XYZ file of C-alpha atoms in Angstrom:
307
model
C 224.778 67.940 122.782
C 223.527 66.211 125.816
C 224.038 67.133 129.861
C 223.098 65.409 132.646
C 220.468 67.005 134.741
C 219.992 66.652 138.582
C 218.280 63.689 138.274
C 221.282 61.816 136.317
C 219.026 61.846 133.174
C 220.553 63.083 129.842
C 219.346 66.794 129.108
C 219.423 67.538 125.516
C 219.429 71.028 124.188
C 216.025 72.056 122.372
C 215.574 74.122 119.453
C 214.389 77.023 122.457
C 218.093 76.577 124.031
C 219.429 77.478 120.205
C 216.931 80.362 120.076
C 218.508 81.546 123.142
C 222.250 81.664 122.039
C 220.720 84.253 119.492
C 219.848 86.929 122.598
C 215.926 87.696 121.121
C 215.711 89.842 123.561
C 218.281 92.029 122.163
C 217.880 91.612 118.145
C 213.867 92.786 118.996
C 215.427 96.742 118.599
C 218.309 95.868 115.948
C 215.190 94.768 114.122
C 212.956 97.286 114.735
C 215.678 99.816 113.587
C 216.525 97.441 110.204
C 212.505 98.080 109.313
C 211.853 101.280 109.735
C 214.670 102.209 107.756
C 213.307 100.277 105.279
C 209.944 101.948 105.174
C 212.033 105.318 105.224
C 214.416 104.632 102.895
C 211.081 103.135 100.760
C 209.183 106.109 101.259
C 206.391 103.905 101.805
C 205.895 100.164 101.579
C 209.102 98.239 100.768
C 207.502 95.723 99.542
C 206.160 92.138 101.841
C 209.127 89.540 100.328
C 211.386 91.952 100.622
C 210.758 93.139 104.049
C 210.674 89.322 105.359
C 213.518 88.483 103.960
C 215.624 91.404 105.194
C 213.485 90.503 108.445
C 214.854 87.125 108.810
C 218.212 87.790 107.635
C 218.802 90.606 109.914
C 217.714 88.559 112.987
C 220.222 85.743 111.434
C 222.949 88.029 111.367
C 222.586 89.807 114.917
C 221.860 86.496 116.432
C 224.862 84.552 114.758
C 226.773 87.771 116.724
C 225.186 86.972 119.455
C 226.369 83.069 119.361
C 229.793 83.923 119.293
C 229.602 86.481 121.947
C 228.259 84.082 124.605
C 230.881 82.052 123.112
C 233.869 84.177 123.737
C 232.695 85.537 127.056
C 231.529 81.780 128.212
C 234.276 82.361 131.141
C 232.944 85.323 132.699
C 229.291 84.633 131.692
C 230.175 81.273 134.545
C 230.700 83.679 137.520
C 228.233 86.491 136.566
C 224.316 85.258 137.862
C 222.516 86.846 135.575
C 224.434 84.488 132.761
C 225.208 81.440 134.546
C 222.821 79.775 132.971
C 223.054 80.981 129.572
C 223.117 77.016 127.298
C 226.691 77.574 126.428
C 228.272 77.921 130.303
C 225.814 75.221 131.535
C 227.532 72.744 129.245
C 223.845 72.605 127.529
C 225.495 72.927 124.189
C 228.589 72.814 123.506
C 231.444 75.895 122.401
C 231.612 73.378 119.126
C 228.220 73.151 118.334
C 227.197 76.899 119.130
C 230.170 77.960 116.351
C 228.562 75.793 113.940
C 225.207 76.920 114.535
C 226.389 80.529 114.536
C 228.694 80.067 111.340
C 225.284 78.729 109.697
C 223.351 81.914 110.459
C 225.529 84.055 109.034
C 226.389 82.416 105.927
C 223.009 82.394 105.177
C 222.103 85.696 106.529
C 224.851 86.645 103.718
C 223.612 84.926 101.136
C 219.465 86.317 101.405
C 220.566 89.663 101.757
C 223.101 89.185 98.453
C 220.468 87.394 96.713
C 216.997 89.414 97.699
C 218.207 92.933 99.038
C 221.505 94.247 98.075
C 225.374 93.333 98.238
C 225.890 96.750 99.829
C 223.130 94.984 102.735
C 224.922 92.065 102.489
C 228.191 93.714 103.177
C 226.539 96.221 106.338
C 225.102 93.185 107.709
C 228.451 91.298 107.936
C 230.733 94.714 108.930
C 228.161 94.719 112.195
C 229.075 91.259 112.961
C 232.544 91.602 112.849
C 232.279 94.515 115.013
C 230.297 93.449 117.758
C 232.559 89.887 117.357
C 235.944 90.963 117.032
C 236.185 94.560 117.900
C 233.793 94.332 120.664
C 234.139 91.492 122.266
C 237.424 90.230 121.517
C 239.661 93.140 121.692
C 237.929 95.982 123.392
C 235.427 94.491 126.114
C 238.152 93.056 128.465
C 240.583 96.049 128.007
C 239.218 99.179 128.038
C 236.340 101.392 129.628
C 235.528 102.856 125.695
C 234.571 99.264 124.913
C 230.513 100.196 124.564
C 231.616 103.554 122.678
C 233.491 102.062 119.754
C 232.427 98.088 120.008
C 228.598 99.394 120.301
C 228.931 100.866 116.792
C 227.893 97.252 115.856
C 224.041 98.220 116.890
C 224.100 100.904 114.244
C 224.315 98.755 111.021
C 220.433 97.365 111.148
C 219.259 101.105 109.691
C 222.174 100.333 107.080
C 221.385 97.267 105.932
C 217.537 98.126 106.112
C 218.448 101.043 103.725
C 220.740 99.585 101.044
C 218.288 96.128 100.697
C 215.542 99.089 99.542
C 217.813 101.216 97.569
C 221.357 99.584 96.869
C 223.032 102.678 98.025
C 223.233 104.554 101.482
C 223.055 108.636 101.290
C 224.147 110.489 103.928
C 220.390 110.558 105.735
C 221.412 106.895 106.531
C 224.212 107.443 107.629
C 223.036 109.606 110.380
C 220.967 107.138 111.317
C 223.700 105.351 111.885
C 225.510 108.354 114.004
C 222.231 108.550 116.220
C 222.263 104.987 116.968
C 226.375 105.731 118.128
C 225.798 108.435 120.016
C 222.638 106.546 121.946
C 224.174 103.482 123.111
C 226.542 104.992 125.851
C 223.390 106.683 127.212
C 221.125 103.558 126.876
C 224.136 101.181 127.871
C 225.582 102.973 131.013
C 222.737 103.230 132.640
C 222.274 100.008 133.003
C 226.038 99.255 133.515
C 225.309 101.241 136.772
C 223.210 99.161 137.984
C 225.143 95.915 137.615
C 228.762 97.773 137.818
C 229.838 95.286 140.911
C 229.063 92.070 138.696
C 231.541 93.567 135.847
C 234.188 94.533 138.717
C 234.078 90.637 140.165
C 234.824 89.704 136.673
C 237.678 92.193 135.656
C 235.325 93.669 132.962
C 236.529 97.430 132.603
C 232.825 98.900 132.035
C 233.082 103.125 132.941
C 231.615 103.117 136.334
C 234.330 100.325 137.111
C 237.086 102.300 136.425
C 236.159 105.813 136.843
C 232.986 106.099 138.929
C 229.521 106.866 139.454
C 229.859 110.799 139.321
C 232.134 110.799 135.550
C 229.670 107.702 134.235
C 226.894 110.004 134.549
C 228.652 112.645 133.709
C 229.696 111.048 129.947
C 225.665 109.571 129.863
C 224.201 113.487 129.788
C 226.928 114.703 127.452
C 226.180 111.575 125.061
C 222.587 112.398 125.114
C 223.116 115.814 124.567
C 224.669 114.424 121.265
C 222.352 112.059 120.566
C 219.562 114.854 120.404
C 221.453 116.915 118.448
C 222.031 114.326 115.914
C 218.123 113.521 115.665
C 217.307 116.996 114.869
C 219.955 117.719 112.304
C 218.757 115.124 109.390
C 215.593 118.437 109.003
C 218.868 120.206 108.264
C 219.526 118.106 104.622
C 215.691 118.491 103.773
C 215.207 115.025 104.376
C 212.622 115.016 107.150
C 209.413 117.189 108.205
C 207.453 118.469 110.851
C 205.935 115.398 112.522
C 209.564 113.902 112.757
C 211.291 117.014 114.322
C 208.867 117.472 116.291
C 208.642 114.274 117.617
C 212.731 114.085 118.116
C 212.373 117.549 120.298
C 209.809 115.816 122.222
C 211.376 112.399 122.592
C 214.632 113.792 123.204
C 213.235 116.259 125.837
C 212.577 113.433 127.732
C 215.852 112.005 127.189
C 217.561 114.991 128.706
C 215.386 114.898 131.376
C 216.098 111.824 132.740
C 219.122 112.256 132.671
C 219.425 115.511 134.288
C 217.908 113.842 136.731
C 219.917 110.717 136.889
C 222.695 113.471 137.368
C 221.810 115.128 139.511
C 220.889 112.403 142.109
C 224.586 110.986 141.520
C 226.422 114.623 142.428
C 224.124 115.156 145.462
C 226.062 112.337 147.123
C 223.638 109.897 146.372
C 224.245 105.980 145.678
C 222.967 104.361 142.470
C 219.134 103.531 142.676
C 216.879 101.578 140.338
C 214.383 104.214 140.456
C 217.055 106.353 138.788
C 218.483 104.363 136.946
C 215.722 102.115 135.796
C 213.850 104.770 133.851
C 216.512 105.957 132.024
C 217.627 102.422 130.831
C 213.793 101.280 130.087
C 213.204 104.811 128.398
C 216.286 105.092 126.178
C 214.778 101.891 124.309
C 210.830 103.667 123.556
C 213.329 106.963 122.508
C 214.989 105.265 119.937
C 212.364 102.562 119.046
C 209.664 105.912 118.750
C 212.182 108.400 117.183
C 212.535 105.567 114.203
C 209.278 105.068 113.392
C 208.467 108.592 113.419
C 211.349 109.085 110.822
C 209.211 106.785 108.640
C 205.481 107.686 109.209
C 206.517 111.386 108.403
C 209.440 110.055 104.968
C 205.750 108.473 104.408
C 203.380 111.116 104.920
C 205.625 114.332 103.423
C 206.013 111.983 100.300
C 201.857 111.364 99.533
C 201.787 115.287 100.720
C 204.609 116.587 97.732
């Protein structure tokens, strides 16, 4: 599709304006996640073809979701400014062309992971699509304030997928994998829906701090990562991890609490919202999980040369 710049030439979309609809940005950690499962689930090397095709899929599949979201939400993503220039409100390409283009990555993020990892992937890779598509952003985001609670359940089939391409099945390590991811994305999510809380209220998006505040926001961010670390350190629990992991997840999550303790209480002394709050909690959340993952692996790894 073409557009007419300021100029009055035609503007064509680029193969970096496609790249975009995919959100890199946000597949990097859905990807990160997807591999190190792999390499846990492996117990080691999961093998190169099989890694870069579960690679490739995976970002297929999360960025086909993303397609459709900046689809869906192409109305609001026109009055936000962090989005008003996203290719799909600036008339770059097309609501047409982006569904094709999105319709194309999935199909064939379907049909690698079938083909050269697992139906069972196959099947985890779609059920996070149509989560983050339908659930999230069709039917929750617009009505409710537990939108990023249930909808964000779409982040935690990477590990799933990464698992079942290595071993066809998915035990119940995996799945808490899966429940750490859950239990993460409030914490990781809110904080930066703090931040940015007046740009959802101008648009009628119900995020938490919209609808119930500052004080109960942060309130539901230390309780969720009081969960989260929990979670971590309960997979030592089924035998399935060692030292160096648990260890690590006490440390990481440590941290975690930390922050936001301290996010806390700055909020219930009275306090307005500050990046310098706010911002570390967001930025660390990502190095928790991103860390805590490929700790699970080095010590699934290590433990299994060791016994």
């Amino acid at each position: 599709m073409t557009t007419t710049g300021l100029s009055g030439t035609p503007v064509r979309a680029t193969w970096r304006d496609y790249l975009a609809l995919t959100k890199p940005k946000v597949i990097s950690l859905l990807l990160w996640t997807t591999v190190t499962a792999m390499f846990m689930a492996a117990r080691g090397w999961p093998g190169l073809w099989l890694l870069v095709v579960v690679s490739l899929a995976g970002f297929m599949s999360a960025g086909s979701a993303g397609v459709f979201n900046m689809i869906i939400d192409r109305d609001i993503d026109l009055k936000m400014a962090r989005t008003a220039k996203r290719p799909t409100t600036s008339g770059l390409i097309s609501s047409r062309d982006a569904a094709i283009f999105g319709t194309t990555l999935q199909v064939l993020s379907f049909v690698l992971l079938w083909v050269w990892g697992s139906p069972l992937a196959a099947w985890m890779s779609l059920a996070g699509f149509v989560t983050y598509v339908v659930i999230y952003s069709m039917l929750l985001k617009r009505h409710t304030w537990h939108n990023i609670v249930l909808g964000g359940a779409a982040g935690c089939f990477p590990p799933l997928v990464g698992w079942a391409a290595v071993t066809g099945d998915l035990n119940l390590f995996a799945w808490f994998l899966f429940a750490i991811i859950f239990f993460w994305t409030p914490v990781h999510f809110w904080a930066l829906a703090l931040m940015i809380k007046d740009e959802y209220r101008e648009v009628g998006i119900p995020m938490l701090p919209v609808v119930h505040g500052d004080k109960l926001t942060v309130a539901q961010i230390g309780l969720y990562a009081i969960y989260t670390v929990v979670l971590s350190l309960m997979p030592a629990l089924l035998h399935e991890v060692g030292a160096i992991y648990v260890i690590s997840a006490a440390a990481l999550g440590g941290w975690l609490l930390v922050l936001s303790w301290r996010l806390y209480k700055h909020i219930f002394a009275g306090h307005k919202v500050e990046r310098k709050v706010a911002v570390p909690l967001y930025l660390y959340s990502m190095l928790y999980l991103a860390i805590l993952f490929v700790m699970g692996a080095v010590d699934r790894i290590v433990f299994a040369h060791l016994g």
